[in-house]
CSV table of C-alpha atoms and ligand atoms in Angstrom, one decimal:
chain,number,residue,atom,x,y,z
A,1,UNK,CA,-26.4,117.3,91.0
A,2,UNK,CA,-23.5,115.7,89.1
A,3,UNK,CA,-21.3,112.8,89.1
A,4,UNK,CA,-17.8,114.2,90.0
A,5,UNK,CA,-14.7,112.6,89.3
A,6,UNK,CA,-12.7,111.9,92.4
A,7,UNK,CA,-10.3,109.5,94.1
A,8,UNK,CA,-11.0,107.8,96.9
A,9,UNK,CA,-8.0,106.1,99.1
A,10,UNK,CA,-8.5,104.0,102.1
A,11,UNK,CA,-11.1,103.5,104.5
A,12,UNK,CA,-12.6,103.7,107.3
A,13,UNK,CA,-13.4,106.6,109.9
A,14,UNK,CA,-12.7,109.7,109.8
A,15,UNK,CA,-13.0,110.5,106.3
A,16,UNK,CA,-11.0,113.5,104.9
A,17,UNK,CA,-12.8,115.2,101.7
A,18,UNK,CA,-11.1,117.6,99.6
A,19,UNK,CA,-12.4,121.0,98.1
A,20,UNK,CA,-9.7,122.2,95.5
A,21,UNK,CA,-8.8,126.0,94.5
A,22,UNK,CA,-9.1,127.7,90.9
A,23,UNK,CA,-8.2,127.3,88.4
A,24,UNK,CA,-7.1,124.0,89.8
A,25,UNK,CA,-8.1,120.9,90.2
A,26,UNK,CA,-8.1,117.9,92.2
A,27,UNK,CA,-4.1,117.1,91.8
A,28,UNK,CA,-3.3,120.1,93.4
A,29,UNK,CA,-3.6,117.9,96.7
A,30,UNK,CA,-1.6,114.8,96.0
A,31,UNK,CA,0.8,115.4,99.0
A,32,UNK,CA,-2.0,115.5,101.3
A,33,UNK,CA,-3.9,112.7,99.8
A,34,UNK,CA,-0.4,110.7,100.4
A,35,UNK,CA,-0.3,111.7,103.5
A,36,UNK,CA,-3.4,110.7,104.6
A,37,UNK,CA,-2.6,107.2,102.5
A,38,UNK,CA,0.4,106.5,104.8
A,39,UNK,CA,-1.5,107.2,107.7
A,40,UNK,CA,-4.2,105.3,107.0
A,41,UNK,CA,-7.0,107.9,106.8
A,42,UNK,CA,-9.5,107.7,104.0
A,43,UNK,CA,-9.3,110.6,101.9
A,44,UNK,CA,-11.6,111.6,98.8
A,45,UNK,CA,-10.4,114.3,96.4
A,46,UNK,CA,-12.5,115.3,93.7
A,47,UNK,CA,-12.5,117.3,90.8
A,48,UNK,CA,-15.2,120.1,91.4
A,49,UNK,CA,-17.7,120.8,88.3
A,50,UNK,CA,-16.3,122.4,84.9
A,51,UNK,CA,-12.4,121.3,86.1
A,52,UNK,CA,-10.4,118.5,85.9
A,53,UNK,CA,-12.1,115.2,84.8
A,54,UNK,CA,-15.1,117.2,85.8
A,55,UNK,CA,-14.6,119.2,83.1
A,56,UNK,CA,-17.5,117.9,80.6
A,57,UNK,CA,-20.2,117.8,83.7
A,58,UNK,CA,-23.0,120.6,83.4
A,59,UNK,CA,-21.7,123.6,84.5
A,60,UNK,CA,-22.4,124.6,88.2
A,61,UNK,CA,-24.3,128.1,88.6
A,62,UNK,CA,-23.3,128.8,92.2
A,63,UNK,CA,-21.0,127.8,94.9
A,64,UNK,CA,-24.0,126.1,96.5
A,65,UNK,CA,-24.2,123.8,93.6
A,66,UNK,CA,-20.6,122.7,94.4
A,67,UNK,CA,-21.4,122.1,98.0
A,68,UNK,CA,-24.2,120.0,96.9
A,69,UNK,CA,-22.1,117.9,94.5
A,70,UNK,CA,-20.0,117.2,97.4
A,71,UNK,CA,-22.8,115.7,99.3
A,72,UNK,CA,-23.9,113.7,97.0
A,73,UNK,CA,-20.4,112.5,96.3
A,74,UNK,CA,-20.3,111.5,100.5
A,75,UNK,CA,-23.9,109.8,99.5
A,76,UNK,CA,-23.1,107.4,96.3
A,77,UNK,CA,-19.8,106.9,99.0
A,78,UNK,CA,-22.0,105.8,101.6
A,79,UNK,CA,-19.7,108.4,104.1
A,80,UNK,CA,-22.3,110.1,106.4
A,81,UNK,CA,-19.8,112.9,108.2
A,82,UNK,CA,-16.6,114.1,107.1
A,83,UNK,CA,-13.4,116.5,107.8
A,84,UNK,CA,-13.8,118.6,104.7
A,85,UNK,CA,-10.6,120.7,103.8
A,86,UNK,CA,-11.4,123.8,101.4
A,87,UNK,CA,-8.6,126.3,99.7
A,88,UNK,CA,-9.8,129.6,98.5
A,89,UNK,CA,-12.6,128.9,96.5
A,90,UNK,CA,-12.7,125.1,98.1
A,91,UNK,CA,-12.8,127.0,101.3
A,92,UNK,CA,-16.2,129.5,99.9
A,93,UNK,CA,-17.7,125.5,98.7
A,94,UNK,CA,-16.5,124.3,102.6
A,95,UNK,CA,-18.5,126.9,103.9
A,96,UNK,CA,-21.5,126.7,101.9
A,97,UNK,CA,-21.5,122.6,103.1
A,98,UNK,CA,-20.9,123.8,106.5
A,99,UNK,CA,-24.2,126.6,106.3
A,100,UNK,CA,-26.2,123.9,104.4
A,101,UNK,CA,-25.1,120.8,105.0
A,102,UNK,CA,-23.6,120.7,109.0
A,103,UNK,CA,-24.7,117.6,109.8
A,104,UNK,CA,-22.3,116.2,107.1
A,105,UNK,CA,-19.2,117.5,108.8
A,106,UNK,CA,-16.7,116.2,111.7
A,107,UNK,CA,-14.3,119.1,110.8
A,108,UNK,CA,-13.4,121.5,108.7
A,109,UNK,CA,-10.0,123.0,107.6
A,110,UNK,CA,-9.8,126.4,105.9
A,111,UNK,CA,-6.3,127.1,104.0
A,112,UNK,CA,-6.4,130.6,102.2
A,113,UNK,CA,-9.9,131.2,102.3
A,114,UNK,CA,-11.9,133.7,102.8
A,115,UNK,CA,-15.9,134.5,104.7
A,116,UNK,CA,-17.1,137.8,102.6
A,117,UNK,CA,-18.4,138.4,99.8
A,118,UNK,CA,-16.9,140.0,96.4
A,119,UNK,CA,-17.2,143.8,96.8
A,120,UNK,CA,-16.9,145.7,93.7
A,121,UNK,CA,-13.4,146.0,93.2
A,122,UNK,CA,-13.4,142.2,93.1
A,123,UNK,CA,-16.5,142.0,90.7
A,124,UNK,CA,-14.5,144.1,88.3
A,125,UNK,CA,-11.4,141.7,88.7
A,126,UNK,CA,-14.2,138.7,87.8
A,127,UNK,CA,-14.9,140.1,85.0
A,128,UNK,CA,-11.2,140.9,83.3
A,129,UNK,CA,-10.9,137.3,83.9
A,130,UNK,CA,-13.6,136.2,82.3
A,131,UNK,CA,-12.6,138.3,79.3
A,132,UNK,CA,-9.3,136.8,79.7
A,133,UNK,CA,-10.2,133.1,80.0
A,134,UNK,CA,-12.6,133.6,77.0
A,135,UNK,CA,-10.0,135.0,74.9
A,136,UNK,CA,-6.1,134.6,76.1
A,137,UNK,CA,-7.1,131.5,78.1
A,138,UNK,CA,-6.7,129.7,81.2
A,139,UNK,CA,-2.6,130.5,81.5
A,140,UNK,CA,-3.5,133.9,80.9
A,141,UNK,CA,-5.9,134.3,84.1
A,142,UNK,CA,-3.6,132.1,86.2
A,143,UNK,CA,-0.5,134.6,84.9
A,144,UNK,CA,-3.0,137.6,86.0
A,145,UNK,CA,-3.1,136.2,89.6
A,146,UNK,CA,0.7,135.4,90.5
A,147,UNK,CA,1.8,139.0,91.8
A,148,UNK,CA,-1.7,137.9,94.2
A,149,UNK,CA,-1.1,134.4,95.0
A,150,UNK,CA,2.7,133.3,95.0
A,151,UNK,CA,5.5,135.6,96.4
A,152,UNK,CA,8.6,136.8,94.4
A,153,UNK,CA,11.1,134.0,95.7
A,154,UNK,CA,8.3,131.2,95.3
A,155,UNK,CA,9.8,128.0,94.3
A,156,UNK,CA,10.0,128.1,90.4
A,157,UNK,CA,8.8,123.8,90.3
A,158,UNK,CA,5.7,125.0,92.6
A,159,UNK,CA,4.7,127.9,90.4
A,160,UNK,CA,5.9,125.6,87.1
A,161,UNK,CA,3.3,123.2,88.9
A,162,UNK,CA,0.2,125.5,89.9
A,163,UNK,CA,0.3,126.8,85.8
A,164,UNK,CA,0.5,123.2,84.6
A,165,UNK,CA,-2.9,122.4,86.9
A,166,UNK,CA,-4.4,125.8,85.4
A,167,UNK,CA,-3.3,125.5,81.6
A,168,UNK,CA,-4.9,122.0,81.7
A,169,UNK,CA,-8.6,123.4,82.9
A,170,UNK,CA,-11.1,124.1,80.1
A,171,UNK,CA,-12.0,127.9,80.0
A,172,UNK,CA,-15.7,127.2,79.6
A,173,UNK,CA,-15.6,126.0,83.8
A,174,UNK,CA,-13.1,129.0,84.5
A,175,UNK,CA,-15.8,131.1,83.4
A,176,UNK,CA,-18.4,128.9,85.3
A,177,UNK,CA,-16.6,129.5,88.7
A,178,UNK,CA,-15.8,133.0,88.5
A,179,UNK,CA,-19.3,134.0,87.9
A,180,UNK,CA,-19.8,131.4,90.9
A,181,UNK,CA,-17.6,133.3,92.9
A,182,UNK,CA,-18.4,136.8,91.8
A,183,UNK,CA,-22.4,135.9,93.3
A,184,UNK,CA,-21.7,134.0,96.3
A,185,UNK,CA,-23.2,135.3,99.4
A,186,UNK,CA,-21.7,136.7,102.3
A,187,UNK,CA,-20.9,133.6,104.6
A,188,UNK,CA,-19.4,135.6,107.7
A,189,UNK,CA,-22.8,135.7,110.1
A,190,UNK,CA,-22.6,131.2,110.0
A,191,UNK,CA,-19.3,130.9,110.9
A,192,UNK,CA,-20.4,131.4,114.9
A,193,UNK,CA,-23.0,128.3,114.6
A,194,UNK,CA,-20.0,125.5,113.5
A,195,UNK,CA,-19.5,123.5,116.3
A,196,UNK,CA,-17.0,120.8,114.8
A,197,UNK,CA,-12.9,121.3,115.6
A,198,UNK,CA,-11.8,123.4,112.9
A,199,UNK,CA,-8.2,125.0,111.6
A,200,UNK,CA,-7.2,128.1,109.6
A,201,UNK,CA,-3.7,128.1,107.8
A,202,UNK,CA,-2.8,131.1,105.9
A,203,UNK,CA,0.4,132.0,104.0
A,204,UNK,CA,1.9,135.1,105.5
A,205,UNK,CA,2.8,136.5,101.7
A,206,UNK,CA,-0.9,135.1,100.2
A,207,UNK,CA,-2.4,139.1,98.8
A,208,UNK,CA,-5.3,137.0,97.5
A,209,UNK,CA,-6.5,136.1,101.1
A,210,UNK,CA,-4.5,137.5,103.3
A,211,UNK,CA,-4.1,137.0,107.2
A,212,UNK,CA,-6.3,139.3,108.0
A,213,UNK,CA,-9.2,137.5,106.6
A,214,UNK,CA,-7.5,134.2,107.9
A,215,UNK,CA,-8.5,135.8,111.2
A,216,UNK,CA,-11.6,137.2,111.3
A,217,UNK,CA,-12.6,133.0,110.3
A,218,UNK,CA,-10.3,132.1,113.4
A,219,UNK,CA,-12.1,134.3,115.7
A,220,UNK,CA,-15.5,133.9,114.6
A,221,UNK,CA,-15.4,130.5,114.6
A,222,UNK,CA,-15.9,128.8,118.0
A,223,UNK,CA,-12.5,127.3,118.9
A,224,UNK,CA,-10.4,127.4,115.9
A,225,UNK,CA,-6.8,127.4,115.6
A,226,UNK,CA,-5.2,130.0,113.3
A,227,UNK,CA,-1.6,128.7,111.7
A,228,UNK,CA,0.2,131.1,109.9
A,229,UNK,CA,2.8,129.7,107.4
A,230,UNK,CA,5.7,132.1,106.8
A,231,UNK,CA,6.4,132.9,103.6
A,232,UNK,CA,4.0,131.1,102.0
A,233,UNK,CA,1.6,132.4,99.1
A,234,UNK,CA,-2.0,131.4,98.2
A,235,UNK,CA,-1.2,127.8,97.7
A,236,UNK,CA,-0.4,126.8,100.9
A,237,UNK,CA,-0.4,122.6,100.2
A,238,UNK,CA,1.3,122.7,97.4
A,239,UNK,CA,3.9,125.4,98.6
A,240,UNK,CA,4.4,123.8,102.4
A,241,UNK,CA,2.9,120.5,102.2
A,242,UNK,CA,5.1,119.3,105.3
A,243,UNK,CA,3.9,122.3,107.3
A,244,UNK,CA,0.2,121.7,106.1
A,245,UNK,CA,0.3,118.2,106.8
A,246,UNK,CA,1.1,118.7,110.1
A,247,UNK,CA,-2.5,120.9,110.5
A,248,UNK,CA,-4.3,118.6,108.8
A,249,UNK,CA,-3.2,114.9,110.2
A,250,UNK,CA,-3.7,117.2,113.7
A,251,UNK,CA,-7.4,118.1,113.1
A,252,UNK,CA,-7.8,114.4,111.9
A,253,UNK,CA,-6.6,113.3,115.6
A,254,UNK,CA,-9.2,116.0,116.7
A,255,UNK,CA,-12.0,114.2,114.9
A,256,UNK,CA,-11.3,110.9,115.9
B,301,MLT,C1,-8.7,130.5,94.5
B,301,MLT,O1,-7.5,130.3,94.6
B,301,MLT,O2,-9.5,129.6,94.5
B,301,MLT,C2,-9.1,131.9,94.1
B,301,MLT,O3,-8.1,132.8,94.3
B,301,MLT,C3,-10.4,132.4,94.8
B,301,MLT,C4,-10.9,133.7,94.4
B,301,MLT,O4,-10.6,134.1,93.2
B,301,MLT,O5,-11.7,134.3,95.1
């Protein structure tokens, strides 16, 4: 278990915590933290193991290990439930709390995520980008995955953002995280046992995760509501924040 670095803004109940995507980190959801701020909802956002401020932690050997951190985090917090919100690989940690941890959760939002496992295709991709983040760097591995993750008409200050976030991770937790990724488990048979209100966004143009896997999450689990962004690419809060905002200040109301 490690100490993560994190923010932690307000108080009180319900509690929004944050799982962030790669190779990303924490500041990749200052729009939602500032959202929550304004509507006074307490909101923690940390920096998962080997990125951000987390960088110099021990590096985590599975996406369990991340979903652990995150409980512990809630622990030395004193926060006993809370509406944890996962992108991509945040949603794979989200999911892994929510199979291991679902008496810790009052909701759950899942933004460009996925349930499955890697197949082979996707092993091979892990490991050109572990070559790549050893050698060319992070930039290089974050360059890799635009045609994937942002469309052709994205916003050049959001994809001038996203590479900032990714040229400022260290490659030693890239590497960390895509072996994570590469090994985690098939999540798809847990989604029918979460019981707490839970949302799906997906961005109509994200190749990464596209909406088809958006819905087999919708459908499989118990009452969830599927929003489709138009447009949008992999990075749906940084991309449409208003839009996302909307979701998320929604499922807050839905945990109250
Ligand atoms: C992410 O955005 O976190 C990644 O695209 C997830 C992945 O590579 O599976």
């Amino acid at each position: 278990m490690a100490h993560l670095a994190h923010e932690n803004v307000g108080s009180g109940s319900p509690v929004v915590l944050f799982a962030h995507a790669f190779p990303m980190d924490r500041r990749m959801y200052r729009r939602q933290v500032d959202a929550l701020a304004k509507a006074n909802v307490h909101a923690i956002a940390p920096d998962l193991r080997g990125f951000g401020a987390s960088r110099d932690l021990p590096k985590a050997g599975s996406i369990d290990d991340h979903a652990d951190d995150l409980v512990a985090l809630l622990d030395r917090l004193g926060v006993e439930r809370a509406v944890v919100c996962g992108l991509s690989m945040g949603g794979y940690v989200a999911l892994s709390l929510a199979r291991r941890h679902a008496s810790r959760l009052s909701g759950l939002l899942l933004a460009d995520t996925k349930a499955g496992a890697d197949d082979d295709a996707a092993k091979q991709a892990r490991a050109a980008n572990i070559e790549r983040a050893r050698h060319d760097g992070v930039i290089a591995v974050f360059d890799a995955m635009v045609p994937n993750v942002l469309p052709p008409d994205a916003d050049r200050a959001v994809v001038e953002e996203l590479r900032g976030l990714a040229a400022a991770q260290d490659p030693a937790g890239v590497v960390a995280a895509l072996e994570a990724m590469r090994d985690r488990p098939d999540a798809t048979s847990a989604l029918a046992s979460i019981s707490v209100p839970t949302r799906v966004i997906v961005g109509s143009a994200d190749r990464a995760t596209p909406l088809a896997q958006a819905e087999i999450l919708a459908r499989a689990i118990p009452g969830a509501q599927l929003t489709v962004l138009e447009g949008a690419g992999h990075f749906t809060c940084v991309e449409r924040p208003s839009e996302f905002n909307r979701v998320l200040l929604d499922l807050v109301s839905a945990c109250r």
